[in-house]
mmCIF file with all atom_site columns, C-alpha atoms in Angstrom:
data_model
loop_
_atom_site.group_PDB
_atom_site.id
_atom_site.type_symbol
_atom_site.label_atom_id
_atom_site.label_alt_id
_atom_site.label_comp_id
_atom_site.label_asym_id
_atom_site.label_entity_id
_atom_site.label_seq_id
_atom_site.pdbx_PDB_ins_code
_atom_site.Cartn_x
_atom_site.Cartn_y
_atom_site.Cartn_z
_atom_site.occupancy
_atom_site.B_iso_or_equiv
_atom_site.pdbx_formal_charge
_atom_site.auth_seq_id
_atom_site.auth_comp_id
_atom_site.auth_asym_id
_atom_site.auth_atom_id
_atom_site.pdbx_PDB_model_num
ATOM 1   C CA . UNK A 1 1   ? 62.526 -28.976 -39.636 1.00 0.00 ? 1   UNK A CA 1
ATOM 2   C CA . UNK A 1 2   ? 62.735 -28.479 -43.066 1.00 0.00 ? 2   UNK A CA 1
ATOM 3   C CA . UNK A 1 3   ? 59.819 -29.793 -44.153 1.00 0.00 ? 3   UNK A CA 1
ATOM 4   C CA . UNK A 1 4   ? 57.922 -27.816 -41.606 1.00 0.00 ? 4   UNK A CA 1
ATOM 5   C CA . UNK A 1 5   ? 59.684 -24.892 -43.268 1.00 0.00 ? 5   UNK A CA 1
ATOM 6   C CA . UNK A 1 6   ? 58.719 -25.713 -46.425 1.00 0.00 ? 6   UNK A CA 1
ATOM 7   C CA . UNK A 1 7   ? 54.812 -26.258 -45.513 1.00 0.00 ? 7   UNK A CA 1
ATOM 8   C CA . UNK A 1 8   ? 54.591 -22.774 -43.735 1.00 0.00 ? 8   UNK A CA 1
ATOM 9   C CA . UNK A 1 9   ? 55.941 -21.369 -46.699 1.00 0.00 ? 9   UNK A CA 1
ATOM 10  C CA . UNK A 1 10  ? 53.636 -22.881 -49.400 1.00 0.00 ? 10  UNK A CA 1
ATOM 11  C CA . UNK A 1 11  ? 50.461 -22.098 -47.101 1.00 0.00 ? 11  UNK A CA 1
ATOM 12  C CA . UNK A 1 12  ? 51.908 -18.419 -46.440 1.00 0.00 ? 12  UNK A CA 1
ATOM 13  C CA . UNK A 1 13  ? 52.405 -17.624 -50.304 1.00 0.00 ? 13  UNK A CA 1
ATOM 14  C CA . UNK A 1 14  ? 49.329 -19.620 -50.946 1.00 0.00 ? 14  UNK A CA 1
ATOM 15  C CA . UNK A 1 15  ? 47.222 -17.236 -48.609 1.00 0.00 ? 15  UNK A CA 1
ATOM 16  C CA . UNK A 1 16  ? 48.719 -13.897 -49.823 1.00 0.00 ? 16  UNK A CA 1
ATOM 17  C CA . UNK A 1 17  ? 47.969 -14.630 -53.200 1.00 0.00 ? 17  UNK A CA 1
ATOM 18  C CA . UNK A 1 18  ? 44.012 -15.507 -52.354 1.00 0.00 ? 18  UNK A CA 1
ATOM 19  C CA . UNK A 1 19  ? 43.839 -12.301 -50.230 1.00 0.00 ? 19  UNK A CA 1
ATOM 20  C CA . UNK A 1 20  ? 45.722 -10.536 -53.330 1.00 0.00 ? 20  UNK A CA 1
ATOM 21  C CA . UNK A 1 21  ? 42.862 -12.337 -55.925 1.00 0.00 ? 21  UNK A CA 1
ATOM 22  C CA . UNK A 1 22  ? 40.109 -10.538 -53.406 1.00 0.00 ? 22  UNK A CA 1
ATOM 23  C CA . UNK A 1 23  ? 41.017 -6.762  -54.220 1.00 0.00 ? 23  UNK A CA 1
ATOM 24  C CA . UNK A 1 24  ? 42.514 -4.110  -52.559 1.00 0.00 ? 24  UNK A CA 1
ATOM 25  C CA . UNK A 1 25  ? 39.423 -3.411  -50.554 1.00 0.00 ? 25  UNK A CA 1
ATOM 26  C CA . UNK A 1 26  ? 39.417 -6.050  -48.486 1.00 0.00 ? 26  UNK A CA 1
ATOM 27  C CA . UNK A 1 27  ? 42.838 -5.795  -47.804 1.00 0.00 ? 27  UNK A CA 1
ATOM 28  C CA . UNK A 1 28  ? 42.818 -2.377  -46.779 1.00 0.00 ? 28  UNK A CA 1
ATOM 29  C CA . UNK A 1 29  ? 39.313 -2.641  -44.954 1.00 0.00 ? 29  UNK A CA 1
ATOM 30  C CA . UNK A 1 30  ? 37.638 -5.502  -43.605 1.00 0.00 ? 30  UNK A CA 1
ATOM 31  C CA . UNK A 1 31  ? 33.451 -6.016  -43.583 1.00 0.00 ? 31  UNK A CA 1
ATOM 32  C CA . UNK A 1 32  ? 31.988 -8.119  -41.040 1.00 0.00 ? 32  UNK A CA 1
ATOM 33  C CA . UNK A 1 33  ? 32.278 -11.198 -43.380 1.00 0.00 ? 33  UNK A CA 1
ATOM 34  C CA . UNK A 1 34  ? 36.074 -10.779 -44.138 1.00 0.00 ? 34  UNK A CA 1
ATOM 35  C CA . UNK A 1 35  ? 36.986 -10.300 -40.640 1.00 0.00 ? 35  UNK A CA 1
ATOM 36  C CA . UNK A 1 36  ? 35.576 -13.802 -40.130 1.00 0.00 ? 36  UNK A CA 1
ATOM 37  C CA . UNK A 1 37  ? 37.381 -14.712 -43.385 1.00 0.00 ? 37  UNK A CA 1
ATOM 38  C CA . UNK A 1 38  ? 40.731 -13.886 -41.652 1.00 0.00 ? 38  UNK A CA 1
ATOM 39  C CA . UNK A 1 39  ? 39.933 -15.512 -38.572 1.00 0.00 ? 39  UNK A CA 1
ATOM 40  C CA . UNK A 1 40  ? 39.281 -19.070 -39.887 1.00 0.00 ? 40  UNK A CA 1
ATOM 41  C CA . UNK A 1 41  ? 42.041 -18.604 -42.242 1.00 0.00 ? 41  UNK A CA 1
ATOM 42  C CA . UNK A 1 42  ? 44.728 -18.008 -39.693 1.00 0.00 ? 42  UNK A CA 1
ATOM 43  C CA . UNK A 1 43  ? 43.084 -21.231 -37.742 1.00 0.00 ? 43  UNK A CA 1
ATOM 44  C CA . UNK A 1 44  ? 42.941 -23.594 -40.702 1.00 0.00 ? 44  UNK A CA 1
ATOM 45  C CA . UNK A 1 45  ? 46.426 -22.791 -41.634 1.00 0.00 ? 45  UNK A CA 1
ATOM 46  C CA . UNK A 1 46  ? 48.129 -22.671 -38.487 1.00 0.00 ? 46  UNK A CA 1
ATOM 47  C CA . UNK A 1 47  ? 47.154 -26.755 -37.842 1.00 0.00 ? 47  UNK A CA 1
ATOM 48  C CA . UNK A 1 48  ? 49.046 -28.133 -40.879 1.00 0.00 ? 48  UNK A CA 1
ATOM 49  C CA . UNK A 1 49  ? 51.987 -25.638 -40.149 1.00 0.00 ? 49  UNK A CA 1
ATOM 50  C CA . UNK A 1 50  ? 52.366 -27.245 -36.540 1.00 0.00 ? 50  UNK A CA 1
ATOM 51  C CA . UNK A 1 51  ? 51.128 -30.942 -36.862 1.00 0.00 ? 51  UNK A CA 1
ATOM 52  C CA . UNK A 1 52  ? 53.472 -32.027 -39.393 1.00 0.00 ? 52  UNK A CA 1
ATOM 53  C CA . UNK A 1 53  ? 51.158 -35.639 -39.333 1.00 0.00 ? 53  UNK A CA 1
ATOM 54  C CA . UNK A 1 54  ? 48.539 -33.518 -40.829 1.00 0.00 ? 54  UNK A CA 1
ATOM 55  C CA . UNK A 1 55  ? 48.413 -33.509 -45.046 1.00 0.00 ? 55  UNK A CA 1
ATOM 56  C CA . UNK A 1 56  ? 49.033 -30.114 -46.562 1.00 0.00 ? 56  UNK A CA 1
ATOM 57  C CA . UNK A 1 57  ? 46.167 -30.226 -48.351 1.00 0.00 ? 57  UNK A CA 1
ATOM 58  C CA . UNK A 1 58  ? 44.073 -30.761 -45.443 1.00 0.00 ? 58  UNK A CA 1
ATOM 59  C CA . UNK A 1 59  ? 44.820 -27.017 -44.695 1.00 0.00 ? 59  UNK A CA 1
ATOM 60  C CA . UNK A 1 60  ? 45.125 -25.973 -48.308 1.00 0.00 ? 60  UNK A CA 1
ATOM 61  C CA . UNK A 1 61  ? 41.856 -27.235 -49.257 1.00 0.00 ? 61  UNK A CA 1
ATOM 62  C CA . UNK A 1 62  ? 39.413 -25.615 -46.778 1.00 0.00 ? 62  UNK A CA 1
ATOM 63  C CA . UNK A 1 63  ? 40.974 -22.414 -47.164 1.00 0.00 ? 63  UNK A CA 1
ATOM 64  C CA . UNK A 1 64  ? 40.410 -22.467 -51.214 1.00 0.00 ? 64  UNK A CA 1
ATOM 65  C CA . UNK A 1 65  ? 37.007 -23.556 -50.386 1.00 0.00 ? 65  UNK A CA 1
ATOM 66  C CA . UNK A 1 66  ? 37.075 -20.129 -48.150 1.00 0.00 ? 66  UNK A CA 1
ATOM 67  C CA . UNK A 1 67  ? 38.397 -18.269 -50.674 1.00 0.00 ? 67  UNK A CA 1
ATOM 68  C CA . UNK A 1 68  ? 36.399 -19.160 -53.456 1.00 0.00 ? 68  UNK A CA 1
ATOM 69  C CA . UNK A 1 69  ? 33.191 -18.552 -51.406 1.00 0.00 ? 69  UNK A CA 1
ATOM 70  C CA . UNK A 1 70  ? 34.107 -15.308 -50.504 1.00 0.00 ? 70  UNK A CA 1
ATOM 71  C CA . UNK A 1 71  ? 34.866 -14.259 -54.227 1.00 0.00 ? 71  UNK A CA 1
ATOM 72  C CA . UNK A 1 72  ? 31.515 -15.560 -55.079 1.00 0.00 ? 72  UNK A CA 1
ATOM 73  C CA . UNK A 1 73  ? 29.936 -13.416 -52.178 1.00 0.00 ? 73  UNK A CA 1
ATOM 74  C CA . UNK A 1 74  ? 31.803 -10.550 -53.326 1.00 0.00 ? 74  UNK A CA 1
ATOM 75  C CA . UNK A 1 75  ? 30.067 -10.863 -56.992 1.00 0.00 ? 75  UNK A CA 1
ATOM 76  C CA . UNK A 1 76  ? 26.566 -11.086 -55.042 1.00 0.00 ? 76  UNK A CA 1
ATOM 77  C CA . UNK A 1 77  ? 27.362 -7.872  -53.241 1.00 0.00 ? 77  UNK A CA 1
ATOM 78  C CA . UNK A 1 78  ? 28.185 -5.957  -56.520 1.00 0.00 ? 78  UNK A CA 1
ATOM 79  C CA . UNK A 1 79  ? 25.505 -7.256  -58.227 1.00 0.00 ? 79  UNK A CA 1
ATOM 80  C CA . UNK A 1 80  ? 22.344 -7.173  -55.351 1.00 0.00 ? 80  UNK A CA 1
ATOM 81  C CA . UNK A 1 81  ? 22.094 -3.992  -53.389 1.00 0.00 ? 81  UNK A CA 1
ATOM 82  C CA . UNK A 1 82  ? 19.539 -6.179  -51.040 1.00 0.00 ? 82  UNK A CA 1
ATOM 83  C CA . UNK A 1 83  ? 22.255 -8.874  -50.696 1.00 0.00 ? 83  UNK A CA 1
ATOM 84  C CA . UNK A 1 84  ? 25.105 -6.179  -49.612 1.00 0.00 ? 84  UNK A CA 1
ATOM 85  C CA . UNK A 1 85  ? 22.955 -4.546  -47.293 1.00 0.00 ? 85  UNK A CA 1
ATOM 86  C CA . UNK A 1 86  ? 22.603 -8.209  -45.559 1.00 0.00 ? 86  UNK A CA 1
ATOM 87  C CA . UNK A 1 87  ? 26.002 -8.648  -45.400 1.00 0.00 ? 87  UNK A CA 1
ATOM 88  C CA . UNK A 1 88  ? 27.654 -5.641  -44.958 1.00 0.00 ? 88  UNK A CA 1
ATOM 89  C CA . UNK A 1 89  ? 24.864 -3.397  -43.452 1.00 0.00 ? 89  UNK A CA 1
ATOM 90  C CA . UNK A 1 90  ? 24.325 0.253   -44.192 1.00 0.00 ? 90  UNK A CA 1
ATOM 91  C CA . UNK A 1 91  ? 26.133 3.190   -43.139 1.00 0.00 ? 91  UNK A CA 1
ATOM 92  C CA . UNK A 1 92  ? 24.656 4.892   -39.977 1.00 0.00 ? 92  UNK A CA 1
ATOM 93  C CA . UNK A 1 93  ? 24.258 8.672   -39.556 1.00 0.00 ? 93  UNK A CA 1
ATOM 94  C CA . UNK A 1 94  ? 25.130 9.664   -36.012 1.00 0.00 ? 94  UNK A CA 1
ATOM 95  C CA . UNK A 1 95  ? 25.613 12.901  -36.004 1.00 0.00 ? 95  UNK A CA 1
ATOM 96  C CA . UNK A 1 96  ? 23.655 15.223  -38.231 1.00 0.00 ? 96  UNK A CA 1
ATOM 97  C CA . UNK A 1 97  ? 23.399 18.973  -38.360 1.00 0.00 ? 97  UNK A CA 1
ATOM 98  C CA . UNK A 1 98  ? 26.284 19.363  -35.151 1.00 0.00 ? 98  UNK A CA 1
ATOM 99  C CA . UNK A 1 99  ? 23.568 17.001  -33.091 1.00 0.00 ? 99  UNK A CA 1
ATOM 100 C CA . UNK A 1 100 ? 24.266 13.897  -31.886 1.00 0.00 ? 100 UNK A CA 1
ATOM 101 C CA . UNK A 1 101 ? 21.350 10.920  -33.041 1.00 0.00 ? 101 UNK A CA 1
ATOM 102 C CA . UNK A 1 102 ? 21.230 8.960   -29.765 1.00 0.00 ? 102 UNK A CA 1
ATOM 103 C CA . UNK A 1 103 ? 19.088 6.083   -31.362 1.00 0.00 ? 103 UNK A CA 1
ATOM 104 C CA . UNK A 1 104 ? 21.871 5.472   -34.420 1.00 0.00 ? 104 UNK A CA 1
ATOM 105 C CA . UNK A 1 105 ? 24.161 5.456   -31.633 1.00 0.00 ? 105 UNK A CA 1
ATOM 106 C CA . UNK A 1 106 ? 22.625 2.804   -29.131 1.00 0.00 ? 106 UNK A CA 1
ATOM 107 C CA . UNK A 1 107 ? 21.398 0.805   -32.512 1.00 0.00 ? 107 UNK A CA 1
ATOM 108 C CA . UNK A 1 108 ? 25.264 0.244   -33.013 1.00 0.00 ? 108 UNK A CA 1
ATOM 109 C CA . UNK A 1 109 ? 26.448 0.108   -29.322 1.00 0.00 ? 109 UNK A CA 1
ATOM 110 C CA . UNK A 1 110 ? 28.672 3.360   -29.851 1.00 0.00 ? 110 UNK A CA 1
ATOM 111 C CA . UNK A 1 111 ? 29.385 5.160   -26.781 1.00 0.00 ? 111 UNK A CA 1
ATOM 112 C CA . UNK A 1 112 ? 29.972 9.099   -26.409 1.00 0.00 ? 112 UNK A CA 1
ATOM 113 C CA . UNK A 1 113 ? 33.485 8.626   -25.630 1.00 0.00 ? 113 UNK A CA 1
ATOM 114 C CA . UNK A 1 114 ? 34.047 6.417   -28.334 1.00 0.00 ? 114 UNK A CA 1
ATOM 115 C CA . UNK A 1 115 ? 32.679 9.332   -30.855 1.00 0.00 ? 115 UNK A CA 1
ATOM 116 C CA . UNK A 1 116 ? 34.557 12.031  -29.510 1.00 0.00 ? 116 UNK A CA 1
ATOM 117 C CA . UNK A 1 117 ? 37.765 9.735   -29.563 1.00 0.00 ? 117 UNK A CA 1
ATOM 118 C CA . UNK A 1 118 ? 37.263 9.335   -33.461 1.00 0.00 ? 118 UNK A CA 1
ATOM 119 C CA . UNK A 1 119 ? 36.017 13.082  -33.677 1.00 0.00 ? 119 UNK A CA 1
ATOM 120 C CA . UNK A 1 120 ? 39.853 14.114  -32.315 1.00 0.00 ? 120 UNK A CA 1
ATOM 121 C CA . UNK A 1 121 ? 41.442 11.485  -33.997 1.00 0.00 ? 121 UNK A CA 1
ATOM 122 C CA . UNK A 1 122 ? 40.512 13.255  -37.134 1.00 0.00 ? 122 UNK A CA 1
ATOM 123 C CA . UNK A 1 123 ? 41.021 16.616  -35.613 1.00 0.00 ? 123 UNK A CA 1
ATOM 124 C CA . UNK A 1 124 ? 37.696 17.809  -34.519 1.00 0.00 ? 124 UNK A CA 1
ATOM 125 C CA . UNK A 1 125 ? 36.800 18.686  -30.986 1.00 0.00 ? 125 UNK A CA 1
ATOM 126 C CA . UNK A 1 126 ? 33.829 20.572  -31.321 1.00 0.00 ? 126 UNK A CA 1
ATOM 127 C CA . UNK A 1 127 ? 30.689 18.640  -32.363 1.00 0.00 ? 127 UNK A CA 1
ATOM 128 C CA . UNK A 1 128 ? 28.782 21.922  -33.523 1.00 0.00 ? 128 UNK A CA 1
ATOM 129 C CA . UNK A 1 129 ? 31.344 22.241  -36.551 1.00 0.00 ? 129 UNK A CA 1
ATOM 130 C CA . UNK A 1 130 ? 30.454 18.682  -37.803 1.00 0.00 ? 130 UNK A CA 1
ATOM 131 C CA . UNK A 1 131 ? 27.707 18.696  -40.619 1.00 0.00 ? 131 UNK A CA 1
ATOM 132 C CA . UNK A 1 132 ? 27.745 14.832  -40.711 1.00 0.00 ? 132 UNK A CA 1
ATOM 133 C CA . UNK A 1 133 ? 29.469 11.955  -38.872 1.00 0.00 ? 133 UNK A CA 1
ATOM 134 C CA . UNK A 1 134 ? 28.865 8.689   -40.430 1.00 0.00 ? 134 UNK A CA 1
ATOM 135 C CA . UNK A 1 135 ? 29.451 5.267   -39.233 1.00 0.00 ? 135 UNK A CA 1
ATOM 136 C CA . UNK A 1 136 ? 30.651 3.254   -41.974 1.00 0.00 ? 136 UNK A CA 1
ATOM 137 C CA . UNK A 1 137 ? 30.108 -0.149  -42.600 1.00 0.00 ? 137 UNK A CA 1
ATOM 138 C CA . UNK A 1 138 ? 33.873 -1.050  -41.741 1.00 0.00 ? 138 UNK A CA 1
ATOM 139 C CA . UNK A 1 139 ? 33.407 0.417   -38.206 1.00 0.00 ? 139 UNK A CA 1
ATOM 140 C CA . UNK A 1 140 ? 35.557 3.900   -39.096 1.00 0.00 ? 140 UNK A CA 1
ATOM 141 C CA . UNK A 1 141 ? 33.492 7.290   -38.581 1.00 0.00 ? 141 UNK A CA 1
ATOM 142 C CA . UNK A 1 142 ? 33.869 9.368   -41.432 1.00 0.00 ? 142 UNK A CA 1
ATOM 143 C CA . UNK A 1 143 ? 33.622 13.205  -40.502 1.00 0.00 ? 143 UNK A CA 1
ATOM 144 C CA . UNK A 1 144 ? 32.053 15.794  -42.992 1.00 0.00 ? 144 UNK A CA 1
ATOM 145 C CA . UNK A 1 145 ? 32.415 19.292  -41.320 1.00 0.00 ? 145 UNK A CA 1
ATOM 146 C CA . UNK A 1 146 ? 30.575 22.397  -42.562 1.00 0.00 ? 146 UNK A CA 1
ATOM 147 C CA . UNK A 1 147 ? 31.835 23.927  -45.213 1.00 0.00 ? 147 UNK A CA 1
ATOM 148 C CA . UNK A 1 148 ? 33.005 27.024  -43.517 1.00 0.00 ? 148 UNK A CA 1
ATOM 149 C CA . UNK A 1 149 ? 34.970 24.873  -41.104 1.00 0.00 ? 149 UNK A CA 1
ATOM 150 C CA . UNK A 1 150 ? 36.746 23.198  -43.780 1.00 0.00 ? 150 UNK A CA 1
ATOM 151 C CA . UNK A 1 151 ? 40.866 24.097  -43.809 1.00 0.00 ? 151 UNK A CA 1
ATOM 152 C CA . UNK A 1 152 ? 40.949 25.553  -47.524 1.00 0.00 ? 152 UNK A CA 1
ATOM 153 C CA . UNK A 1 153 ? 38.443 27.807  -46.731 1.00 0.00 ? 153 UNK A CA 1
ATOM 154 C CA . UNK A 1 154 ? 39.420 29.101  -43.660 1.00 0.00 ? 154 UNK A CA 1
ATOM 155 C CA . UNK A 1 155 ? 42.807 29.860  -44.889 1.00 0.00 ? 155 UNK A CA 1
ATOM 156 C CA . UNK A 1 156 ? 41.851 31.178  -47.913 1.00 0.00 ? 156 UNK A CA 1
ATOM 157 C CA . UNK A 1 157 ? 39.038 33.277  -46.615 1.00 0.00 ? 157 UNK A CA 1
ATOM 158 C CA . UNK A 1 158 ? 37.001 31.918  -49.802 1.00 0.00 ? 158 UNK A CA 1
ATOM 159 C CA . UNK A 1 159 ? 33.386 32.116  -49.737 1.00 0.00 ? 159 UNK A CA 1
ATOM 160 C CA . UNK A 1 160 ? 31.605 28.418  -49.095 1.00 0.00 ? 160 UNK A CA 1
ATOM 161 C CA . UNK A 1 161 ? 28.253 26.686  -49.992 1.00 0.00 ? 161 UNK A CA 1
ATOM 162 C CA . UNK A 1 162 ? 26.939 23.990  -48.162 1.00 0.00 ? 162 UNK A CA 1
ATOM 163 C CA . UNK A 1 163 ? 25.952 21.320  -50.526 1.00 0.00 ? 163 UNK A CA 1
ATOM 164 C CA . UNK A 1 164 ? 24.895 18.592  -47.738 1.00 0.00 ? 164 UNK A CA 1
ATOM 165 C CA . UNK A 1 165 ? 24.966 14.961  -48.196 1.00 0.00 ? 165 UNK A CA 1
ATOM 166 C CA . UNK A 1 166 ? 24.934 13.333  -51.532 1.00 0.00 ? 166 UNK A CA 1
ATOM 167 C CA . UNK A 1 167 ? 22.472 10.897  -51.664 1.00 0.00 ? 167 UNK A CA 1
ATOM 168 C CA . UNK A 1 168 ? 22.431 7.853   -54.010 1.00 0.00 ? 168 UNK A CA 1
ATOM 169 C CA . UNK A 1 169 ? 19.775 7.608   -56.656 1.00 0.00 ? 169 UNK A CA 1
ATOM 170 C CA . UNK A 1 170 ? 21.190 5.158   -59.432 1.00 0.00 ? 170 UNK A CA 1
ATOM 171 C CA . UNK A 1 171 ? 23.403 2.844   -58.350 1.00 0.00 ? 171 UNK A CA 1
ATOM 172 C CA . UNK A 1 172 ? 25.086 0.563   -61.115 1.00 0.00 ? 172 UNK A CA 1
ATOM 173 C CA . UNK A 1 173 ? 21.885 0.782   -63.542 1.00 0.00 ? 173 UNK A CA 1
ATOM 174 C CA . UNK A 1 174 ? 19.397 0.193   -59.951 1.00 0.00 ? 174 UNK A CA 1
ATOM 175 C CA . UNK A 1 175 ? 17.112 3.159   -59.072 1.00 0.00 ? 175 UNK A CA 1
ATOM 176 C CA . UNK A 1 176 ? 16.856 3.154   -55.012 1.00 0.00 ? 176 UNK A CA 1
ATOM 177 C CA . UNK A 1 177 ? 13.211 4.126   -54.445 1.00 0.00 ? 177 UNK A CA 1
ATOM 178 C CA . UNK A 1 178 ? 13.601 4.939   -50.670 1.00 0.00 ? 178 UNK A CA 1
ATOM 179 C CA . UNK A 1 179 ? 16.647 7.443   -51.645 1.00 0.00 ? 179 UNK A CA 1
ATOM 180 C CA . UNK A 1 180 ? 14.372 8.964   -54.566 1.00 0.00 ? 180 UNK A CA 1
ATOM 181 C CA . UNK A 1 181 ? 11.895 9.710   -51.752 1.00 0.00 ? 181 UNK A CA 1
ATOM 182 C CA . UNK A 1 182 ? 13.957 11.128  -49.188 1.00 0.00 ? 182 UNK A CA 1
ATOM 183 C CA . UNK A 1 183 ? 15.304 13.417  -51.494 1.00 0.00 ? 183 UNK A CA 1
ATOM 184 C CA . UNK A 1 184 ? 11.729 14.707  -52.165 1.00 0.00 ? 184 UNK A CA 1
ATOM 185 C CA . UNK A 1 185 ? 12.034 13.934  -55.697 1.00 0.00 ? 185 UNK A CA 1
ATOM 186 C CA . UNK A 1 186 ? 10.055 11.149  -58.341 1.00 0.00 ? 186 UNK A CA 1
ATOM 187 C CA . UNK A 1 187 ? 10.527 9.078   -61.418 1.00 0.00 ? 187 UNK A CA 1
ATOM 188 C CA . UNK A 1 188 ? 9.295  11.881  -63.835 1.00 0.00 ? 188 UNK A CA 1
ATOM 189 C CA . UNK A 1 189 ? 12.708 13.971  -62.226 1.00 0.00 ? 189 UNK A CA 1
ATOM 190 C CA . UNK A 1 190 ? 14.839 10.885  -62.609 1.00 0.00 ? 190 UNK A CA 1
ATOM 191 C CA . UNK A 1 191 ? 13.399 9.984   -66.293 1.00 0.00 ? 191 UNK A CA 1
ATOM 192 C CA . UNK A 1 192 ? 14.909 13.300  -67.335 1.00 0.00 ? 192 UNK A CA 1
ATOM 193 C CA . UNK A 1 193 ? 18.395 13.443  -65.824 1.00 0.00 ? 193 UNK A CA 1
ATOM 194 C CA . UNK A 1 194 ? 20.341 10.536  -68.531 1.00 0.00 ? 194 UNK A CA 1
ATOM 195 C CA . UNK A 1 195 ? 18.907 12.503  -71.338 1.00 0.00 ? 195 UNK A CA 1
ATOM 196 C CA . UNK A 1 196 ? 19.801 15.854  -69.716 1.00 0.00 ? 196 UNK A CA 1
ATOM 197 C CA . UNK A 1 197 ? 23.768 14.132  -69.319 1.00 0.00 ? 197 UNK A CA 1
ATOM 198 C CA . UNK A 1 198 ? 23.465 12.438  -73.139 1.00 0.00 ? 198 UNK A CA 1
ATOM 199 C CA . UNK A 1 199 ? 22.359 9.136   -71.948 1.00 0.00 ? 199 UNK A CA 1
ATOM 200 C CA . UNK A 1 200 ? 18.950 8.250   -72.395 1.00 0.00 ? 200 UNK A CA 1
ATOM 201 C CA . UNK A 1 201 ? 18.225 4.975   -70.330 1.00 0.00 ? 201 UNK A CA 1
ATOM 202 C CA . UNK A 1 202 ? 18.976 4.809   -66.735 1.00 0.00 ? 202 UNK A CA 1
ATOM 203 C CA . UNK A 1 203 ? 20.298 1.179   -66.887 1.00 0.00 ? 203 UNK A CA 1
ATOM 204 C CA . UNK A 1 204 ? 23.063 2.926   -69.044 1.00 0.00 ? 204 UNK A CA 1
ATOM 205 C CA . UNK A 1 205 ? 23.948 4.622   -65.561 1.00 0.00 ? 205 UNK A CA 1
ATOM 206 C CA . UNK A 1 206 ? 26.709 3.445   -63.083 1.00 0.00 ? 206 UNK A CA 1
ATOM 207 C CA . UNK A 1 207 ? 26.170 6.355   -60.430 1.00 0.00 ? 207 UNK A CA 1
ATOM 208 C CA . UNK A 1 208 ? 23.541 9.405   -59.917 1.00 0.00 ? 208 UNK A CA 1
ATOM 209 C CA . UNK A 1 209 ? 23.651 11.097  -56.545 1.00 0.00 ? 209 UNK A CA 1
ATOM 210 C CA . UNK A 1 210 ? 22.129 13.984  -55.387 1.00 0.00 ? 210 UNK A CA 1
ATOM 211 C CA . UNK A 1 211 ? 22.898 16.255  -52.541 1.00 0.00 ? 211 UNK A CA 1
ATOM 212 C CA . UNK A 1 212 ? 20.854 18.502  -50.117 1.00 0.00 ? 212 UNK A CA 1
ATOM 213 C CA . UNK A 1 213 ? 21.248 21.403  -52.599 1.00 0.00 ? 213 UNK A CA 1
ATOM 214 C CA . UNK A 1 214 ? 20.296 19.772  -55.128 1.00 0.00 ? 214 UNK A CA 1
ATOM 215 C CA . UNK A 1 215 ? 23.561 19.176  -57.420 1.00 0.00 ? 215 UNK A CA 1
ATOM 216 C CA . UNK A 1 216 ? 23.221 16.392  -59.159 1.00 0.00 ? 216 UNK A CA 1
ATOM 217 C CA . UNK A 1 217 ? 26.460 13.970  -59.609 1.00 0.00 ? 217 UNK A CA 1
ATOM 218 C CA . UNK A 1 218 ? 26.514 11.820  -62.868 1.00 0.00 ? 218 UNK A CA 1
ATOM 219 C CA . UNK A 1 219 ? 28.739 8.984   -63.790 1.00 0.00 ? 219 UNK A CA 1
ATOM 220 C CA . UNK A 1 220 ? 27.649 7.034   -67.341 1.00 0.00 ? 220 UNK A CA 1
ATOM 221 C CA . UNK A 1 221 ? 28.789 3.340   -67.500 1.00 0.00 ? 221 UNK A CA 1
ATOM 222 C CA . UNK A 1 222 ? 32.340 2.698   -69.359 1.00 0.00 ? 222 UNK A CA 1
ATOM 223 C CA . UNK A 1 223 ? 31.802 2.451   -73.131 1.00 0.00 ? 223 UNK A CA 1
ATOM 224 C CA . UNK A 1 224 ? 28.498 4.340   -72.887 1.00 0.00 ? 224 UNK A CA 1
#
């Protein structure tokens, strides 16, 4: 009985340490690969907990291998945009300018009832007041209302400016050509941006986004 208790505690602490090493994002929100990892770890840990005839390392070694593989994949997703897309997918815009994109909903197997339930959960009952509804890669729906529908604007009577959805143009020093074309911009425009913000090389740019109003958000790499 004591041995079973100690084995359970050891495995429990081992898994907690491993999950903590993966970072806070993995703890708070599960991507598909992380959900699979959680299910596999739970299954692997339960066997040596229940069967004292199985050596403890028979559970620890495969769990350690899975955690190591996950950390390697996390590094690859940070370094490669294509690999990140392959592993995590892309966010889908299911509501645009108050209108439901039925094709995107079919692609993501999202029903109207599920969409409305998500909107109600965030305090929105009228689709016409939603500028963008974005189904994130973790399955959550992000809602961006029209500027005049935002609570602070309504309460204070402030004049609002609609900027639209920002699109990432440079991510960690890499240019996203498709997003650049989607905004109707070209490389000659992009070449001027780092210099205008005091950074002459786009490889030293950590993040650059452009919204629908042409507003630029610029973040250089740390130390640059």
